[in-house]
Amino acid sequence: MAKSLRSKWKRKMRAEKRKKNAPKELARLKQALKLDVKGEVVMADMQEIATVVPADKIKKQTNVEMQEAEGDKGKMDMDVKRNKKTQLDDNGQYPVWMSQRQAKKLKAKRMAKKKGQGTKKKGISW
């Protein structure tokens, strides 16, 4: 698809930029992965590049979050009660996700049903 001159030029310039920055990026990666005598990463070097957080601290946070989630028992907060048939809430409002066209169609269906209930056919009742 991208065959225009502009996209070809941009692709070419991005490739040149990658070539230019490749040695710097490689040096930075090597520095980050520089191993100590014991075979461990030097933490002083890693802290310059990335934020280092102890593993036990992260485990404690996840345990606390899991316990809070278990307390909820997987139920969602449903503060708005809706009529399943009409999709209207207590205030007569349609859901936010419903389009205006869809709401108008439901309203027309509701009004037609209401209009049909009020009138009775005249005739002989057996």
PDB file of C-alpha atoms in Angstrom:
ATOM      1  CA  MET A   1       0.000   0.000   0.000  1.00  0.00           C
ATOM      2  CA  ALA A   2       2.623   2.560   1.042  1.00  0.00           C
ATOM      3  CA  LYS A   3       4.053   3.377  -2.387  1.00  0.00           C
ATOM      4  CA  SER A   4       3.991   7.165  -2.342  1.00  0.00           C
ATOM      5  CA  LEU A   5       7.210   9.166  -2.519  1.00  0.00           C
ATOM      6  CA  ARG A   6       6.669  10.564   0.943  1.00  0.00           C
ATOM      7  CA  SER A   7       6.334   7.139   2.582  1.00  0.00           C
ATOM      8  CA  LYS A   8       9.345   5.806   0.666  1.00  0.00           C
ATOM      9  CA  TRP A   9      11.412   8.783   1.870  1.00  0.00           C
ATOM     10  CA  LYS A  10      10.257   8.361   5.472  1.00  0.00           C
ATOM     11  CA  ARG A  11      11.056   4.638   5.382  1.00  0.00           C
ATOM     12  CA  LYS A  12      14.518   5.402   3.986  1.00  0.00           C
ATOM     13  CA  MET A  13      15.231   8.018   6.658  1.00  0.00           C
ATOM     14  CA  ARG A  14      14.054   5.701   9.455  1.00  0.00           C
ATOM     15  CA  ALA A  15      16.438   3.021   8.181  1.00  0.00           C
ATOM     16  CA  GLU A  16      19.329   5.515   8.203  1.00  0.00           C
ATOM     17  CA  LYS A  17      18.420   6.614  11.717  1.00  0.00           C
ATOM     18  CA  ARG A  18      18.445   2.974  12.883  1.00  0.00           C
ATOM     19  CA  LYS A  19      21.920   2.527  11.346  1.00  0.00           C
ATOM     20  CA  LYS A  20      23.165   5.687  13.053  1.00  0.00           C
ATOM     21  CA  ASN A  21      21.774   4.781  16.496  1.00  0.00           C
ATOM     22  CA  ALA A  22      22.596   1.050  16.408  1.00  0.00           C
ATOM     23  CA  PRO A  23      26.101   1.356  17.984  1.00  0.00           C
ATOM     24  CA  LYS A  24      24.794   3.544  20.840  1.00  0.00           C
ATOM     25  CA  GLU A  25      21.914   1.171  21.484  1.00  0.00           C
ATOM     26  CA  LEU A  26      24.215  -1.852  21.443  1.00  0.00           C
ATOM     27  CA  ALA A  27      26.593  -0.189  23.904  1.00  0.00           C
ATOM     28  CA  ARG A  28      23.718   0.662  26.236  1.00  0.00           C
ATOM     29  CA  LEU A  29      22.411  -2.922  26.130  1.00  0.00           C
ATOM     30  CA  LYS A  30      25.859  -4.329  26.818  1.00  0.00           C
ATOM     31  CA  GLN A  31      26.270  -1.970  29.754  1.00  0.00           C
ATOM     32  CA  ALA A  32      22.882  -2.997  31.141  1.00  0.00           C
ATOM     33  CA  LEU A  33      23.728  -6.668  30.841  1.00  0.00           C
ATOM     34  CA  LYS A  34      27.264  -6.344  32.176  1.00  0.00           C
ATOM     35  CA  LEU A  35      27.711  -9.170  34.639  1.00  0.00           C
ATOM     36  CA  ASP A  36      29.476  -9.037  37.970  1.00  0.00           C
ATOM     37  CA  VAL A  37      32.014 -11.673  39.039  1.00  0.00           C
ATOM     38  CA  LYS A  38      29.232 -13.737  40.639  1.00  0.00           C
ATOM     39  CA  GLY A  39      27.205 -13.634  37.449  1.00  0.00           C
ATOM     40  CA  GLU A  40      24.721 -11.075  38.780  1.00  0.00           C
ATOM     41  CA  VAL A  41      23.827  -7.809  37.156  1.00  0.00           C
ATOM     42  CA  VAL A  42      25.468  -4.791  38.751  1.00  0.00           C
ATOM     43  CA  MET A  43      22.572  -3.013  40.462  1.00  0.00           C
ATOM     44  CA  ALA A  44      24.250   0.405  40.428  1.00  0.00           C
ATOM     45  CA  ASP A  45      24.350   0.322  36.641  1.00  0.00           C
ATOM     46  CA  MET A  46      20.817  -1.001  36.374  1.00  0.00           C
ATOM     47  CA  GLN A  47      19.409   1.768  38.587  1.00  0.00           C
ATOM     48  CA  GLU A  48      20.665   4.380  36.132  1.00  0.00           C
ATOM     49  CA  ILE A  49      18.740   2.737  33.310  1.00  0.00           C
ATOM     50  CA  ALA A  50      15.644   1.314  35.012  1.00  0.00           C
ATOM     51  CA  THR A  51      13.798   1.473  38.311  1.00  0.00           C
ATOM     52  CA  VAL A  52      14.710  -1.515  40.451  1.00  0.00           C
ATOM     53  CA  VAL A  53      12.040  -2.841  42.842  1.00  0.00           C
ATOM     54  CA  PRO A  54      12.607  -5.809  45.173  1.00  0.00           C
ATOM     55  CA  ALA A  55      10.620  -8.912  44.235  1.00  0.00           C
ATOM     56  CA  ASP A  56       9.154  -9.464  47.711  1.00  0.00           C
ATOM     57  CA  LYS A  57       7.591  -5.990  47.649  1.00  0.00           C
ATOM     58  CA  ILE A  58       5.821  -6.780  44.383  1.00  0.00           C
ATOM     59  CA  LYS A  59       4.633 -10.146  45.734  1.00  0.00           C
ATOM     60  CA  LYS A  60       3.156  -8.467  48.816  1.00  0.00           C
ATOM     61  CA  GLN A  61       1.276  -5.963  46.631  1.00  0.00           C
ATOM     62  CA  THR A  62      -0.182  -8.711  44.449  1.00  0.00           C
ATOM     63  CA  ASN A  63      -1.227 -10.738  47.516  1.00  0.00           C
ATOM     64  CA  VAL A  64      -3.045  -7.716  48.966  1.00  0.00           C
ATOM     65  CA  GLU A  65      -4.781  -7.065  45.644  1.00  0.00           C
ATOM     66  CA  MET A  66      -5.814 -10.706  45.364  1.00  0.00           C
ATOM     67  CA  GLN A  67      -7.294 -10.664  48.874  1.00  0.00           C
ATOM     68  CA  GLU A  68      -9.281  -7.517  48.062  1.00  0.00           C
ATOM     69  CA  ALA A  69     -10.572  -9.148  44.893  1.00  0.00           C
ATOM     70  CA  GLU A  70     -11.651 -12.246  46.849  1.00  0.00           C
ATOM     71  CA  GLY A  71     -13.556  -9.995  49.248  1.00  0.00           C
ATOM     72  CA  ASP A  72     -15.671  -8.711  46.354  1.00  0.00           C
ATOM     73  CA  LYS A  73     -16.529 -12.291  45.348  1.00  0.00           C
ATOM     74  CA  GLY A  74     -16.505 -11.295  41.682  1.00  0.00           C
ATOM     75  CA  LYS A  75     -19.697  -9.214  41.767  1.00  0.00           C
ATOM     76  CA  MET A  76     -19.927  -5.945  39.909  1.00  0.00           C
ATOM     77  CA  ASP A  77     -21.484  -2.841  41.388  1.00  0.00           C
ATOM     78  CA  MET A  78     -24.841  -2.404  39.705  1.00  0.00           C
ATOM     79  CA  ASP A  79     -26.116   0.905  41.018  1.00  0.00           C
ATOM     80  CA  VAL A  80     -28.466   1.479  38.067  1.00  0.00           C
ATOM     81  CA  LYS A  81     -31.528  -0.741  37.820  1.00  0.00           C
ATOM     82  CA  ARG A  82     -32.760  -1.197  34.250  1.00  0.00           C
ATOM     83  CA  ASN A  83     -35.867  -2.707  32.772  1.00  0.00           C
ATOM     84  CA  LYS A  84     -34.616  -5.631  30.666  1.00  0.00           C
ATOM     85  CA  LYS A  85     -37.318  -5.234  28.044  1.00  0.00           C
ATOM     86  CA  THR A  86     -37.189  -1.466  27.466  1.00  0.00           C
ATOM     87  CA  GLN A  87     -33.557  -0.833  28.580  1.00  0.00           C
ATOM     88  CA  LEU A  88     -34.766   2.235  30.524  1.00  0.00           C
ATOM     89  CA  ASP A  89     -33.394   3.052  33.973  1.00  0.00           C
ATOM     90  CA  ASP A  90     -35.311   4.526  36.929  1.00  0.00           C
ATOM     91  CA  ASN A  91     -35.147   8.028  35.432  1.00  0.00           C
ATOM     92  CA  GLY A  92     -36.349   6.955  31.980  1.00  0.00           C
ATOM     93  CA  GLN A  93     -32.867   7.222  30.414  1.00  0.00           C
ATOM     94  CA  TYR A  94     -31.404   4.802  27.890  1.00  0.00           C
ATOM     95  CA  PRO A  95     -27.870   3.408  28.410  1.00  0.00           C
ATOM     96  CA  VAL A  96     -24.932   5.541  27.294  1.00  0.00           C
ATOM     97  CA  TRP A  97     -23.779   2.939  24.798  1.00  0.00           C
ATOM     98  CA  MET A  98     -27.112   2.869  22.965  1.00  0.00           C
ATOM     99  CA  SER A  99     -27.317   4.944  19.787  1.00  0.00           C
ATOM    100  CA  GLN A 100     -30.030   7.557  19.291  1.00  0.00           C
ATOM    101  CA  ARG A 101     -31.471   5.598  16.383  1.00  0.00           C
ATOM    102  CA  GLN A 102     -31.798   2.470  18.503  1.00  0.00           C
ATOM    103  CA  ALA A 103     -33.408   4.422  21.367  1.00  0.00           C
ATOM    104  CA  LYS A 104     -35.867   6.025  18.957  1.00  0.00           C
ATOM    105  CA  LYS A 105     -36.810   2.602  17.569  1.00  0.00           C
ATOM    106  CA  LEU A 106     -37.452   1.198  21.068  1.00  0.00           C
ATOM    107  CA  LYS A 107     -39.501   4.252  21.993  1.00  0.00           C
ATOM    108  CA  ALA A 108     -41.630   3.906  18.854  1.00  0.00           C
ATOM    109  CA  LYS A 109     -42.232   0.232  19.667  1.00  0.00           C
ATOM    110  CA  ARG A 110     -43.225   1.172  23.236  1.00  0.00           C
ATOM    111  CA  MET A 111     -45.612   3.919  22.073  1.00  0.00           C
ATOM    112  CA  ALA A 112     -47.227   1.631  19.504  1.00  0.00           C
ATOM    113  CA  LYS A 113     -47.875  -0.967  22.178  1.00  0.00           C
ATOM    114  CA  LYS A 114     -49.277   1.696  24.541  1.00  0.00           C
ATOM    115  CA  LYS A 115     -51.536   3.088  21.802  1.00  0.00           C
ATOM    116  CA  GLY A 116     -52.823  -0.380  20.935  1.00  0.00           C
ATOM    117  CA  GLN A 117     -53.766  -1.154  24.556  1.00  0.00           C
ATOM    118  CA  GLY A 118     -55.980   1.911  25.005  1.00  0.00           C
ATOM    119  CA  THR A 119     -58.333   1.243  22.107  1.00  0.00           C
ATOM    120  CA  LYS A 120     -60.713  -1.695  22.062  1.00  0.00           C
ATOM    121  CA  LYS A 121     -62.364  -2.984  18.957  1.00  0.00           C
ATOM    122  CA  LYS A 122     -66.078  -2.367  18.759  1.00  0.00           C
ATOM    123  CA  GLY A 123     -68.182  -5.326  17.930  1.00  0.00           C
ATOM    124  CA  ILE A 124     -70.139  -8.131  19.324  1.00  0.00           C
ATOM    125  CA  SER A 125     -68.504  -9.905  22.216  1.00  0.00           C
ATOM    126  CA  TRP A 126     -69.506 -13.525  22.532  1.00  0.00           C
TER     127      TRP A 126
END
